[in-house]
Amino acid sequence: MYERILVRYGDLNLKGKNKKSFSDRIDRLIREKLADFPVSYDFRHDRMFVLLNGVEGETVMNRLDRVSGIYSYSPITKCAVDLDEIARTAIQMIERKTGGSTTTFKVETKRADKQFPQTSQDISRELARRILPACPFLTVEVHDPKLVLSIEIRPEGAYLFTEQIRAMGGYPVGVGGKGLLMLSGGIDSPVAGYLAMKQGIEVECIHFESTPLTAIESVQKAIDIVEVLADYAPYAKMKLHLVPFEPLHRKIIEHIPESFIITVMRRMMYRIAEQVANRHDCLCVLNGESIGQVASQTIESMDVIGSVCDRLVIRPLATYDKIDIIAIARKIGTFDISNRAFEDCCTVYLPKNPVIRPSRKLAQHYETFFDYEPLVAAAVEGVRTLTLSPKEHFDIASKGLVVKEALAG
Ligand code: ATP
Ligand code: MG
C-alpha cells in the first residue's frame, strides 16, 4: 500500500516573485489542515510529500480537498531503485487498481537521479517488458492510455503512482486579501464564497436577519452553512456578522411601493455591507447574484442595486448556470442545508410583481419616502459577530425566537 502522498501546487509558475510566498502559504495551510495527525512532511519548491506514518490515506486526501492552491495529489508507493523490485511493486498496484479488467496502459518514467545508468525511455521499456507478461489484461497505448504508471527515480528510492487526483486548484486562501460575502442561506451565496476562497480571497460573511419577522431557523441555516464553508478557511474558522435588519425591513414594507421593495431592500443591504466591509478591512463585497436568475438580477437591477456600494463588488456566479451552481453546492456540502425550507427576509412578503428594469432615479425617489440613514447606521452598530467552525456546532435556534435575545441569553 502507499505510504505517502505527493501534493502538487497549481498555477504558481505564473506568479513570479510571489511564488515563494504562495508555496509557503500552501505549506502552512496543509500543516494546519493535518495538524491532528502524526504525519510528517518533505517540502520541495512547488510540491511536497505528506508521509502518512500509518494514518489512513483517504482521510488525509479528504482534508487536502479543502486546501485551495493544491492542484492535484497522488498516493505514492516507494520502493528500492531496482528494476525487478519496481516491476513487482507496479504489478501489485496495477492489479489492485484494475481488478484484472482489460485496459490500455503505458509507463512514464522521470529520472531525477542522473546517476542511474539507463535513460527514462529505457527504464519505461524495460519495466513494460516485465509487467506485461504478469498482466495480460493490459494493452500498451502510448497516446491516450486509460492507465498511466508513473515512476520517479530518485537517489533515495523509486516513487510509483497510477493516480493523479484533481484538487481544489486556485490560490491559497488569504493571499488575495479579505472579502465580505453576503450570505443569504440560499443555494448561491455559499457557492460564491467557496469560489472566492478558491481564488485566494479570505471570506467573512454578513447575514441580514429580520427576526422576529422571519423565523430564527433561517439564521440557523446561515450559521450551518458558514460552519461548512469554514472548513475551507485558514484554521477552519470563519466570521459571521449578523445584522439586525428587522427595523429597516418593516419600514421598507410600510413605505416603499410594492414593485420596488426588493430593489430598495437590496440597496439597504449593500449600504450596510459597505460599512461593515470597511470596519473589518474587507477589500470587496461578494455575493451570489447570477444574471437573469430572478427579477432583482437583471443587469439593470444589478446596476441600480449595486450602485449604492462604494466598494468593489465581485459576483463570482454572475455568468453561472443554476445547474452548475447546484453541482458545486452539492460537492462542497452546502446544498442540503440551503434547500431546507425557511423564509428569509427576501421570501417573506415577496412582492408579486417586482420591477424588472428599475431606474436609479426612481429608486432614489422612493427612498425619500422615509428617513433610512439612521436605520442603516443603527443596523451597522447593532451587528453581532460569531466566529464559527465545523469543529463546534453553534445552535442559535434552540435559544429563542429573536437573534438579539438568543445571543444575550
Ligand atoms: P441565494 O441562493 O444565495 O439565496 P438567491 O437565489 O436567494 O441567492 P437572491 O435572494 O436574489 O438570490 O439574493 C441575491 C444575493 O443577495 C444572494 O446570493 C446573497 O449574496 C445576497 N442576499 C440576499 N439576501 C440576503 C440576506 N438575508 N443576507 C445576506 N445576503 C443576502
Ligand atoms: Mg440567486
PDB file of C-alpha atoms in Angstrom, residues 47-164:
ATOM      1  CA  ARG A  47       5.250  20.270  -4.375  1.00  0.00           C
ATOM      2  CA  MET A  48       5.526  18.318  -1.178  1.00  0.00           C
ATOM      3  CA  PHE A  49       5.196  14.827   0.199  1.00  0.00           C
ATOM      4  CA  VAL A  50       2.932  14.004   3.106  1.00  0.00           C
ATOM      5  CA  LEU A  51       4.405  10.956   4.829  1.00  0.00           C
ATOM      6  CA  LEU A  52       1.440   9.101   6.256  1.00  0.00           C
ATOM      7  CA  ASN A  53       3.176   7.328   9.164  1.00  0.00           C
ATOM      8  CA  GLY A  54       0.297   4.870   9.330  1.00  0.00           C
ATOM      9  CA  VAL A  55      -2.557   7.394   9.001  1.00  0.00           C
ATOM     10  CA  GLU A  56      -5.360   6.366   6.619  1.00  0.00           C
ATOM     11  CA  GLY A  57      -4.575   7.914   3.202  1.00  0.00           C
ATOM     12  CA  GLU A  58      -8.246   8.527   2.325  1.00  0.00           C
ATOM     13  CA  THR A  59      -8.730  10.676   5.407  1.00  0.00           C
ATOM     14  CA  VAL A  60      -5.711  12.775   4.570  1.00  0.00           C
ATOM     15  CA  MET A  61      -6.811  13.183   0.944  1.00  0.00           C
ATOM     16  CA  ASN A  62     -10.276  14.326   2.055  1.00  0.00           C
ATOM     17  CA  ARG A  63      -8.625  17.060   4.070  1.00  0.00           C
ATOM     18  CA  LEU A  64      -6.400  18.056   1.149  1.00  0.00           C
ATOM     19  CA  ASP A  65      -9.562  18.583  -0.916  1.00  0.00           C
ATOM     20  CA  ARG A  66     -10.217  21.582   1.327  1.00  0.00           C
ATOM     21  CA  VAL A  67      -6.933  23.374   0.748  1.00  0.00           C
ATOM     22  CA  SER A  68      -7.062  25.926  -2.060  1.00  0.00           C
ATOM     23  CA  GLY A  69      -3.944  26.238  -4.191  1.00  0.00           C
ATOM     24  CA  ILE A  70      -3.369  22.478  -4.321  1.00  0.00           C
ATOM     25  CA  TYR A  71      -3.647  21.444  -7.945  1.00  0.00           C
ATOM     26  CA  SER A  72      -3.530  17.682  -7.618  1.00  0.00           C
ATOM     27  CA  TYR A  73      -2.225  14.867  -5.459  1.00  0.00           C
ATOM     28  CA  SER A  74      -1.178  11.261  -5.897  1.00  0.00           C
ATOM     29  CA  PRO A  75      -0.897   8.358  -3.475  1.00  0.00           C
ATOM     30  CA  ILE A  76       2.702   7.196  -3.816  1.00  0.00           C
ATOM     31  CA  THR A  77       4.298   3.830  -3.245  1.00  0.00           C
ATOM     32  CA  LYS A  78       8.012   3.913  -2.632  1.00  0.00           C
ATOM     33  CA  CYS A  79      10.425   1.053  -3.294  1.00  0.00           C
ATOM     34  CA  ALA A  80      14.103   0.406  -3.856  1.00  0.00           C
ATOM     35  CA  VAL A  81      15.742   1.645  -7.057  1.00  0.00           C
ATOM     36  CA  ASP A  82      15.907  -1.748  -8.689  1.00  0.00           C
ATOM     37  CA  LEU A  83      14.018  -2.688 -11.839  1.00  0.00           C
ATOM     38  CA  ASP A  84      12.826  -6.075 -10.534  1.00  0.00           C
ATOM     39  CA  GLU A  85      11.624  -4.511  -7.321  1.00  0.00           C
ATOM     40  CA  ILE A  86       9.905  -1.649  -9.179  1.00  0.00           C
ATOM     41  CA  ALA A  87       8.193  -4.088 -11.554  1.00  0.00           C
ATOM     42  CA  ARG A  88       6.990  -6.247  -8.642  1.00  0.00           C
ATOM     43  CA  THR A  89       5.561  -3.214  -6.850  1.00  0.00           C
ATOM     44  CA  ALA A  90       3.978  -1.932 -10.068  1.00  0.00           C
ATOM     45  CA  ILE A  91       2.247  -5.258 -10.773  1.00  0.00           C
ATOM     46  CA  GLN A  92       0.650  -5.225  -7.326  1.00  0.00           C
ATOM     47  CA  MET A  93      -0.526  -1.625  -7.793  1.00  0.00           C
ATOM     48  CA  ILE A  94      -1.954  -2.340 -11.236  1.00  0.00           C
ATOM     49  CA  GLU A  95      -3.799  -5.437 -10.054  1.00  0.00           C
ATOM     50  CA  ARG A  96      -5.306  -3.536  -7.165  1.00  0.00           C
ATOM     51  CA  LYS A  97      -6.358  -0.644  -9.377  1.00  0.00           C
ATOM     52  CA  THR A  98      -7.794  -2.567 -12.346  1.00  0.00           C
ATOM     53  CA  GLY A  99      -9.017  -5.693 -10.579  1.00  0.00           C
ATOM     54  CA  GLY A 100      -7.742  -7.518 -13.659  1.00  0.00           C
ATOM     55  CA  SER A 101     -10.103  -5.773 -16.128  1.00  0.00           C
ATOM     56  CA  THR A 102      -8.752  -5.076 -19.587  1.00  0.00           C
ATOM     57  CA  THR A 103      -7.435  -1.589 -20.124  1.00  0.00           C
ATOM     58  CA  THR A 104      -4.892   0.440 -22.108  1.00  0.00           C
ATOM     59  CA  PHE A 105      -1.642   1.297 -20.443  1.00  0.00           C
ATOM     60  CA  LYS A 106       1.732   2.983 -20.572  1.00  0.00           C
ATOM     61  CA  VAL A 107       4.719   3.534 -18.315  1.00  0.00           C
ATOM     62  CA  GLU A 108       6.111   7.031 -17.852  1.00  0.00           C
ATOM     63  CA  THR A 109       9.459   7.457 -16.147  1.00  0.00           C
ATOM     64  CA  LYS A 110      11.185  10.553 -14.806  1.00  0.00           C
ATOM     65  CA  ARG A 111      14.776  10.285 -13.730  1.00  0.00           C
ATOM     66  CA  ALA A 112      15.633  12.833 -11.055  1.00  0.00           C
ATOM     67  CA  ASP A 113      18.748  10.775 -10.272  1.00  0.00           C
ATOM     68  CA  LYS A 114      21.002  11.235 -13.278  1.00  0.00           C
ATOM     69  CA  GLN A 115      23.450   8.731 -11.774  1.00  0.00           C
ATOM     70  CA  PHE A 116      21.068   5.975 -12.745  1.00  0.00           C
ATOM     71  CA  PRO A 117      22.627   4.338 -15.825  1.00  0.00           C
ATOM     72  CA  GLN A 118      19.601   3.982 -18.115  1.00  0.00           C
ATOM     73  CA  THR A 119      17.597   6.748 -19.779  1.00  0.00           C
ATOM     74  CA  SER A 120      13.967   7.323 -18.822  1.00  0.00           C
ATOM     75  CA  GLN A 121      12.778   5.748 -22.052  1.00  0.00           C
ATOM     76  CA  ASP A 122      14.899   2.671 -21.500  1.00  0.00           C
ATOM     77  CA  ILE A 123      13.570   2.275 -17.985  1.00  0.00           C
ATOM     78  CA  SER A 124       9.949   2.562 -19.176  1.00  0.00           C
ATOM     79  CA  ARG A 125      10.560  -0.012 -21.885  1.00  0.00           C
ATOM     80  CA  GLU A 126      12.345  -2.383 -19.508  1.00  0.00           C
ATOM     81  CA  LEU A 127       9.544  -2.148 -16.981  1.00  0.00           C
ATOM     82  CA  ALA A 128       6.785  -2.672 -19.535  1.00  0.00           C
ATOM     83  CA  ARG A 129       8.607  -5.789 -20.661  1.00  0.00           C
ATOM     84  CA  ARG A 130       8.490  -7.138 -17.097  1.00  0.00           C
ATOM     85  CA  ILE A 131       4.964  -6.008 -16.262  1.00  0.00           C
ATOM     86  CA  LEU A 132       3.049  -7.088 -19.386  1.00  0.00           C
ATOM     87  CA  PRO A 133       3.506 -10.881 -19.050  1.00  0.00           C
ATOM     88  CA  ALA A 134       2.179 -10.714 -15.482  1.00  0.00           C
ATOM     89  CA  CYS A 135      -0.769  -8.513 -16.514  1.00  0.00           C
ATOM     90  CA  PRO A 136      -2.157  -9.966 -19.761  1.00  0.00           C
ATOM     91  CA  PHE A 137      -5.239  -7.725 -19.451  1.00  0.00           C
ATOM     92  CA  LEU A 138      -3.131  -4.656 -20.373  1.00  0.00           C
ATOM     93  CA  THR A 139      -2.606  -3.352 -23.902  1.00  0.00           C
ATOM     94  CA  VAL A 140       0.089  -0.761 -24.492  1.00  0.00           C
ATOM     95  CA  GLU A 141      -1.212   2.517 -25.857  1.00  0.00           C
ATOM     96  CA  VAL A 142       1.174   5.457 -25.878  1.00  0.00           C
ATOM     97  CA  HIS A 143      -1.102   8.313 -26.936  1.00  0.00           C
ATOM     98  CA  ASP A 144      -4.180   8.213 -24.737  1.00  0.00           C
ATOM     99  CA  PRO A 145      -3.954   5.304 -22.308  1.00  0.00           C
ATOM    100  CA  LYS A 146      -6.544   4.807 -19.559  1.00  0.00           C
ATOM    101  CA  LEU A 147      -3.895   3.785 -17.071  1.00  0.00           C
ATOM    102  CA  VAL A 148      -0.557   5.541 -16.691  1.00  0.00           C
ATOM    103  CA  LEU A 149       2.021   4.092 -14.354  1.00  0.00           C
ATOM    104  CA  SER A 150       4.286   6.994 -13.392  1.00  0.00           C
ATOM    105  CA  ILE A 151       7.693   6.389 -11.914  1.00  0.00           C
ATOM    106  CA  GLU A 152      10.196   8.824 -10.497  1.00  0.00           C
ATOM    107  CA  ILE A 153      13.705   7.574  -9.918  1.00  0.00           C
ATOM    108  CA  ARG A 154      15.421   9.482  -7.116  1.00  0.00           C
ATOM    109  CA  PRO A 155      18.642   8.754  -5.255  1.00  0.00           C
ATOM    110  CA  GLU A 156      16.758   7.652  -2.151  1.00  0.00           C
ATOM    111  CA  GLY A 157      14.177   5.486  -3.889  1.00  0.00           C
ATOM    112  CA  ALA A 158      11.712   4.925  -6.690  1.00  0.00           C
ATOM    113  CA  TYR A 159       8.288   6.602  -6.411  1.00  0.00           C
ATOM    114  CA  LEU A 160       5.342   4.971  -8.170  1.00  0.00           C
ATOM    115  CA  PHE A 161       1.822   6.227  -8.775  1.00  0.00           C
ATOM    116  CA  THR A 162      -1.132   5.447 -11.007  1.00  0.00           C
ATOM    117  CA  GLU A 163      -3.466   8.217  -9.976  1.00  0.00           C
ATOM    118  CA  GLN A 164      -3.354  11.976 -10.222  1.00  0.00           C
TER     119      GLN A 164
END
